[in-house]
Amino acid sequence: MPDTALLIIDMQSALLSEAHDVETCLRRVAHLTAQARSAGVPIIYLRQRLHDLPASLSDVHPAVAPRPGDTVLDKDSADSFLDTGLGDLLNERAVRRVIVTGFATEYCVDSTSRSVLSRGYDLVLVSDGHTTPARPPGAAPSAAQVIAHHNTTFSTIQYAGRSITVTSAAHIRFDAAPAS
């Protein structure tokens, strides 16, 4: 769909080293990137600047790494729109629907998803395409609970004039609106 963009937020090797169920999440995001490329949908990577690490550790994980033609924007905050040019890029491409994946659920994925809506775009949150740091056994809430909480929040939140869909990667279609 030409009015759709896929965002991949902070899927950097250094950040994912202790993420919850990371291999499964990476497989799902990789599948979505392949579908998006086939459909000609722009893929936009957001990378958190990691000033205290060597540049090589800040790279996007190889399983979902950008390819020629993809856009990579660096950011300094949880909100992927703040001082990155993301909004201008989406507007230039006439994007109306933004599909969000990435790391970390309660920080960058949440902040960016809310900004997507506040800036007038429709949101598709990939329910099994975002992850967060793993917690020690017995910690509350667990990483799975954090992810479930955010999926539930976005399933029930309302923004006037905006469409919000929370769905699994298996239900994302780039040639049509996603199935709920």
PDB file of C-alpha atoms in Angstrom:
ATOM      1  CA  MET A   1       0.000   0.000   0.000  1.00  0.00           C
ATOM      2  CA  PRO A   2       1.519   3.304  -0.994  1.00  0.00           C
ATOM      3  CA  ASP A   3      -0.075   5.103   1.965  1.00  0.00           C
ATOM      4  CA  THR A   4       1.548   2.777   4.518  1.00  0.00           C
ATOM      5  CA  ALA A   5       4.966   2.721   6.179  1.00  0.00           C
ATOM      6  CA  LEU A   6       6.581   0.099   8.389  1.00  0.00           C
ATOM      7  CA  LEU A   7       8.553   1.402  11.385  1.00  0.00           C
ATOM      8  CA  ILE A   8      11.208  -0.737  13.029  1.00  0.00           C
ATOM      9  CA  ILE A   9      12.201   0.892  16.290  1.00  0.00           C
ATOM     10  CA  ASP A  10      15.524   0.276  18.078  1.00  0.00           C
ATOM     11  CA  MET A  11      16.021  -3.310  16.937  1.00  0.00           C
ATOM     12  CA  GLN A  12      19.735  -2.904  17.639  1.00  0.00           C
ATOM     13  CA  SER A  13      21.923  -5.801  18.667  1.00  0.00           C
ATOM     14  CA  ALA A  14      23.158  -4.084  21.838  1.00  0.00           C
ATOM     15  CA  LEU A  15      19.628  -3.348  23.026  1.00  0.00           C
ATOM     16  CA  LEU A  16      18.222  -6.764  22.172  1.00  0.00           C
ATOM     17  CA  SER A  17      20.884  -8.778  23.984  1.00  0.00           C
ATOM     18  CA  GLU A  18      18.600  -9.382  26.964  1.00  0.00           C
ATOM     19  CA  ALA A  19      15.171  -8.829  25.418  1.00  0.00           C
ATOM     20  CA  HIS A  20      12.157 -11.027  26.055  1.00  0.00           C
ATOM     21  CA  ASP A  21      11.510 -13.717  23.416  1.00  0.00           C
ATOM     22  CA  VAL A  22      13.762 -11.820  21.034  1.00  0.00           C
ATOM     23  CA  GLU A  23      14.309 -14.557  18.438  1.00  0.00           C
ATOM     24  CA  THR A  24      10.578 -14.962  17.869  1.00  0.00           C
ATOM     25  CA  CYS A  25      10.101 -11.205  17.625  1.00  0.00           C
ATOM     26  CA  LEU A  26      12.994 -10.891  15.164  1.00  0.00           C
ATOM     27  CA  ARG A  27      11.522 -13.630  12.939  1.00  0.00           C
ATOM     28  CA  ARG A  28       8.169 -11.857  12.839  1.00  0.00           C
ATOM     29  CA  VAL A  29       9.683  -8.458  12.077  1.00  0.00           C
ATOM     30  CA  ALA A  30      11.923  -9.995   9.396  1.00  0.00           C
ATOM     31  CA  HIS A  31       8.859 -11.566   7.777  1.00  0.00           C
ATOM     32  CA  LEU A  32       7.076  -8.195   7.818  1.00  0.00           C
ATOM     33  CA  THR A  33      10.059  -6.438   6.229  1.00  0.00           C
ATOM     34  CA  ALA A  34      10.102  -9.014   3.423  1.00  0.00           C
ATOM     35  CA  GLN A  35       6.380  -8.493   2.811  1.00  0.00           C
ATOM     36  CA  ALA A  36       6.753  -4.703   2.906  1.00  0.00           C
ATOM     37  CA  ARG A  37       9.628  -4.780   0.410  1.00  0.00           C
ATOM     38  CA  SER A  38       7.622  -6.995  -1.944  1.00  0.00           C
ATOM     39  CA  ALA A  39       4.705  -4.572  -1.784  1.00  0.00           C
ATOM     40  CA  GLY A  40       6.878  -1.470  -2.231  1.00  0.00           C
ATOM     41  CA  VAL A  41       6.012  -0.190   1.246  1.00  0.00           C
ATOM     42  CA  PRO A  42       8.647   2.094   2.755  1.00  0.00           C
ATOM     43  CA  ILE A  43      10.564   0.641   5.702  1.00  0.00           C
ATOM     44  CA  ILE A  44      11.884   3.148   8.184  1.00  0.00           C
ATOM     45  CA  TYR A  45      14.370   2.160  10.850  1.00  0.00           C
ATOM     46  CA  LEU A  46      14.759   4.215  13.999  1.00  0.00           C
ATOM     47  CA  ARG A  47      18.001   3.756  15.916  1.00  0.00           C
ATOM     48  CA  GLN A  48      18.612   4.960  19.423  1.00  0.00           C
ATOM     49  CA  ARG A  49      21.945   6.746  19.623  1.00  0.00           C
ATOM     50  CA  LEU A  50      24.087   4.809  22.060  1.00  0.00           C
ATOM     51  CA  HIS A  51      26.815   7.284  22.907  1.00  0.00           C
ATOM     52  CA  ASP A  52      28.629   4.990  25.338  1.00  0.00           C
ATOM     53  CA  LEU A  53      29.057   2.069  22.906  1.00  0.00           C
ATOM     54  CA  PRO A  54      31.124   1.525  19.772  1.00  0.00           C
ATOM     55  CA  ALA A  55      29.175   2.241  16.594  1.00  0.00           C
ATOM     56  CA  SER A  56      29.216  -1.436  15.559  1.00  0.00           C
ATOM     57  CA  LEU A  57      27.155  -2.354  18.638  1.00  0.00           C
ATOM     58  CA  SER A  58      24.551   0.239  17.677  1.00  0.00           C
ATOM     59  CA  ASP A  59      23.825  -1.508  14.379  1.00  0.00           C
ATOM     60  CA  VAL A  60      20.403  -2.941  13.675  1.00  0.00           C
ATOM     61  CA  HIS A  61      20.296  -6.690  14.371  1.00  0.00           C
ATOM     62  CA  PRO A  62      21.346  -8.646  11.251  1.00  0.00           C
ATOM     63  CA  ALA A  63      18.052 -10.567  11.170  1.00  0.00           C
ATOM     64  CA  VAL A  64      16.176  -7.343  10.373  1.00  0.00           C
ATOM     65  CA  ALA A  65      18.970  -5.115   9.035  1.00  0.00           C
ATOM     66  CA  PRO A  66      18.185  -2.322   6.585  1.00  0.00           C
ATOM     67  CA  ARG A  67      18.775  -2.782   2.888  1.00  0.00           C
ATOM     68  CA  PRO A  68      19.411  -0.258   0.139  1.00  0.00           C
ATOM     69  CA  GLY A  69      16.312   1.852  -0.283  1.00  0.00           C
ATOM     70  CA  ASP A  70      15.304   1.630   3.368  1.00  0.00           C
ATOM     71  CA  THR A  71      15.516   4.747   5.519  1.00  0.00           C
ATOM     72  CA  VAL A  72      17.501   4.867   8.771  1.00  0.00           C
ATOM     73  CA  LEU A  73      16.962   7.709  11.223  1.00  0.00           C
ATOM     74  CA  ASP A  74      18.880   8.164  14.468  1.00  0.00           C
ATOM     75  CA  LYS A  75      17.116   9.417  17.569  1.00  0.00           C
ATOM     76  CA  ASP A  76      17.933  10.588  21.076  1.00  0.00           C
ATOM     77  CA  SER A  77      14.599  10.021  22.813  1.00  0.00           C
ATOM     78  CA  ALA A  78      11.784   7.508  23.185  1.00  0.00           C
ATOM     79  CA  ASP A  79       9.616   9.411  20.686  1.00  0.00           C
ATOM     80  CA  SER A  80      10.777   8.522  17.181  1.00  0.00           C
ATOM     81  CA  PHE A  81       9.350  11.788  15.834  1.00  0.00           C
ATOM     82  CA  LEU A  82      11.342  14.094  18.110  1.00  0.00           C
ATOM     83  CA  ASP A  83      14.134  15.798  16.123  1.00  0.00           C
ATOM     84  CA  THR A  84      14.418  12.986  13.557  1.00  0.00           C
ATOM     85  CA  GLY A  85      12.542  14.237  10.506  1.00  0.00           C
ATOM     86  CA  LEU A  86      10.227  11.204  10.646  1.00  0.00           C
ATOM     87  CA  GLY A  87       7.077  13.311  10.366  1.00  0.00           C
ATOM     88  CA  ASP A  88       8.382  15.150   7.300  1.00  0.00           C
ATOM     89  CA  LEU A  89       9.407  11.862   5.696  1.00  0.00           C
ATOM     90  CA  LEU A  90       5.972  10.310   6.245  1.00  0.00           C
ATOM     91  CA  ASN A  91       4.261  13.420   4.893  1.00  0.00           C
ATOM     92  CA  GLU A  92       6.504  13.502   1.790  1.00  0.00           C
ATOM     93  CA  ARG A  93       5.487   9.928   1.056  1.00  0.00           C
ATOM     94  CA  ALA A  94       1.783  10.628   1.701  1.00  0.00           C
ATOM     95  CA  VAL A  95       1.674   8.007   4.442  1.00  0.00           C
ATOM     96  CA  ARG A  96      -1.623   7.698   6.297  1.00  0.00           C
ATOM     97  CA  ARG A  97      -1.117   4.359   8.089  1.00  0.00           C
ATOM     98  CA  VAL A  98       1.929   3.508  10.196  1.00  0.00           C
ATOM     99  CA  ILE A  99       2.756  -0.052  11.231  1.00  0.00           C
ATOM    100  CA  VAL A 100       4.840  -0.122  14.415  1.00  0.00           C
ATOM    101  CA  THR A 101       7.271  -2.800  15.569  1.00  0.00           C
ATOM    102  CA  GLY A 102      10.353  -2.706  17.772  1.00  0.00           C
ATOM    103  CA  PHE A 103      11.980  -2.363  21.153  1.00  0.00           C
ATOM    104  CA  ALA A 104      11.162  -1.401  23.992  1.00  0.00           C
ATOM    105  CA  THR A 105       7.431  -1.802  24.410  1.00  0.00           C
ATOM    106  CA  GLU A 106       6.829   0.554  27.329  1.00  0.00           C
ATOM    107  CA  TYR A 107       9.275   3.221  26.173  1.00  0.00           C
ATOM    108  CA  CYS A 108       9.984   3.777  22.501  1.00  0.00           C
ATOM    109  CA  VAL A 109       7.184   1.653  21.026  1.00  0.00           C
ATOM    110  CA  ASP A 110       4.602   3.277  23.313  1.00  0.00           C
ATOM    111  CA  SER A 111       5.875   6.848  22.834  1.00  0.00           C
ATOM    112  CA  THR A 112       6.117   6.492  19.076  1.00  0.00           C
ATOM    113  CA  SER A 113       2.688   4.843  18.794  1.00  0.00           C
ATOM    114  CA  ARG A 114       1.075   7.710  20.692  1.00  0.00           C
ATOM    115  CA  SER A 115       2.891  10.242  18.495  1.00  0.00           C
ATOM    116  CA  VAL A 116       1.699   8.407  15.375  1.00  0.00           C
ATOM    117  CA  LEU A 117      -1.851   9.011  16.546  1.00  0.00           C
ATOM    118  CA  SER A 118      -1.289  12.567  17.779  1.00  0.00           C
ATOM    119  CA  ARG A 119       0.198  13.513  14.418  1.00  0.00           C
ATOM    120  CA  GLY A 120      -2.859  12.302  12.520  1.00  0.00           C
ATOM    121  CA  TYR A 121      -1.805   8.884  11.236  1.00  0.00           C
ATOM    122  CA  ASP A 122      -3.679   5.620  11.619  1.00  0.00           C
ATOM    123  CA  LEU A 123      -1.817   3.101  13.789  1.00  0.00           C
ATOM    124  CA  VAL A 124      -1.242  -0.597  13.398  1.00  0.00           C
ATOM    125  CA  LEU A 125       0.593  -1.999  16.411  1.00  0.00           C
ATOM    126  CA  VAL A 126       1.995  -5.435  15.647  1.00  0.00           C
ATOM    127  CA  SER A 127       0.991  -7.255  18.830  1.00  0.00           C
ATOM    128  CA  ASP A 128       3.749  -9.861  18.553  1.00  0.00           C
ATOM    129  CA  GLY A 129       6.250  -7.588  16.798  1.00  0.00           C
ATOM    130  CA  HIS A 130       7.518  -5.630  19.794  1.00  0.00           C
ATOM    131  CA  THR A 131       9.509  -6.684  22.807  1.00  0.00           C
ATOM    132  CA  THR A 132      11.039  -5.330  25.977  1.00  0.00           C
ATOM    133  CA  PRO A 133      13.860  -6.207  28.367  1.00  0.00           C
ATOM    134  CA  ALA A 134      13.474  -9.554  30.080  1.00  0.00           C
ATOM    135  CA  ARG A 135      12.852  -9.360  33.819  1.00  0.00           C
ATOM    136  CA  PRO A 136      14.305 -11.597  36.505  1.00  0.00           C
ATOM    137  CA  PRO A 137      12.140 -14.603  37.435  1.00  0.00           C
ATOM    138  CA  GLY A 138       9.308 -13.509  39.706  1.00  0.00           C
ATOM    139  CA  ALA A 139       9.574  -9.833  38.794  1.00  0.00           C
ATOM    140  CA  ALA A 140       6.288  -8.034  38.447  1.00  0.00           C
ATOM    141  CA  PRO A 141       5.212  -7.153  35.930  1.00  0.00           C
ATOM    142  CA  SER A 142       6.932  -9.701  33.726  1.00  0.00           C
ATOM    143  CA  ALA A 143       8.037  -8.744  30.220  1.00  0.00           C
ATOM    144  CA  ALA A 144       5.122 -10.727  28.780  1.00  0.00           C
ATOM    145  CA  GLN A 145       2.728  -8.816  31.045  1.00  0.00           C
ATOM    146  CA  VAL A 146       4.194  -5.468  29.925  1.00  0.00           C
ATOM    147  CA  ILE A 147       3.673  -6.441  26.273  1.00  0.00           C
ATOM    148  CA  ALA A 148       0.131  -7.697  26.946  1.00  0.00           C
ATOM    149  CA  HIS A 149      -0.720  -4.521  28.869  1.00  0.00           C
ATOM    150  CA  HIS A 150       0.367  -2.279  25.994  1.00  0.00           C
ATOM    151  CA  ASN A 151      -1.472  -4.383  23.436  1.00  0.00           C
ATOM    152  CA  THR A 152      -4.632  -4.129  25.556  1.00  0.00           C
ATOM    153  CA  THR A 153      -4.186  -0.385  26.066  1.00  0.00           C
ATOM    154  CA  PHE A 154      -3.875   0.270  22.351  1.00  0.00           C
ATOM    155  CA  SER A 155      -6.786  -2.086  21.638  1.00  0.00           C
ATOM    156  CA  THR A 156      -9.078   0.086  23.761  1.00  0.00           C
ATOM    157  CA  ILE A 157      -7.671   3.616  23.480  1.00  0.00           C
ATOM    158  CA  GLN A 158      -9.468   6.048  21.195  1.00  0.00           C
ATOM    159  CA  TYR A 159      -8.180   8.992  19.187  1.00  0.00           C
ATOM    160  CA  ALA A 160     -10.763  11.041  17.311  1.00  0.00           C
ATOM    161  CA  GLY A 161     -10.589  10.448  13.591  1.00  0.00           C
ATOM    162  CA  ARG A 162      -7.883   7.790  13.870  1.00  0.00           C
ATOM    163  CA  SER A 163      -7.956   4.075  13.210  1.00  0.00           C
ATOM    164  CA  ILE A 164      -6.123   1.909  15.737  1.00  0.00           C
ATOM    165  CA  THR A 165      -5.498  -1.749  15.039  1.00  0.00           C
ATOM    166  CA  VAL A 166      -3.599  -4.169  17.257  1.00  0.00           C
ATOM    167  CA  THR A 167      -2.957  -7.400  15.411  1.00  0.00           C
ATOM    168  CA  SER A 168      -0.403 -10.157  15.040  1.00  0.00           C
ATOM    169  CA  ALA A 169       2.248 -10.132  12.336  1.00  0.00           C
ATOM    170  CA  ALA A 170       0.471 -13.042  10.645  1.00  0.00           C
ATOM    171  CA  HIS A 171      -2.555 -10.815  10.013  1.00  0.00           C
ATOM    172  CA  ILE A 172      -0.688  -7.864   8.504  1.00  0.00           C
ATOM    173  CA  ARG A 173      -1.362  -7.422   4.804  1.00  0.00           C
ATOM    174  CA  PHE A 174       0.449  -4.733   2.865  1.00  0.00           C
ATOM    175  CA  ASP A 175      -1.945  -4.968  -0.061  1.00  0.00           C
ATOM    176  CA  ALA A 176      -5.027  -4.301   2.072  1.00  0.00           C
ATOM    177  CA  ALA A 177      -6.074  -3.094   5.487  1.00  0.00           C
ATOM    178  CA  PRO A 178      -4.987  -5.505   8.251  1.00  0.00           C
ATOM    179  CA  ALA A 179      -7.411  -8.040   9.633  1.00  0.00           C
ATOM    180  CA  SER A 180      -8.224  -7.547  13.293  1.00  0.00           C
TER     181      SER A 180
END
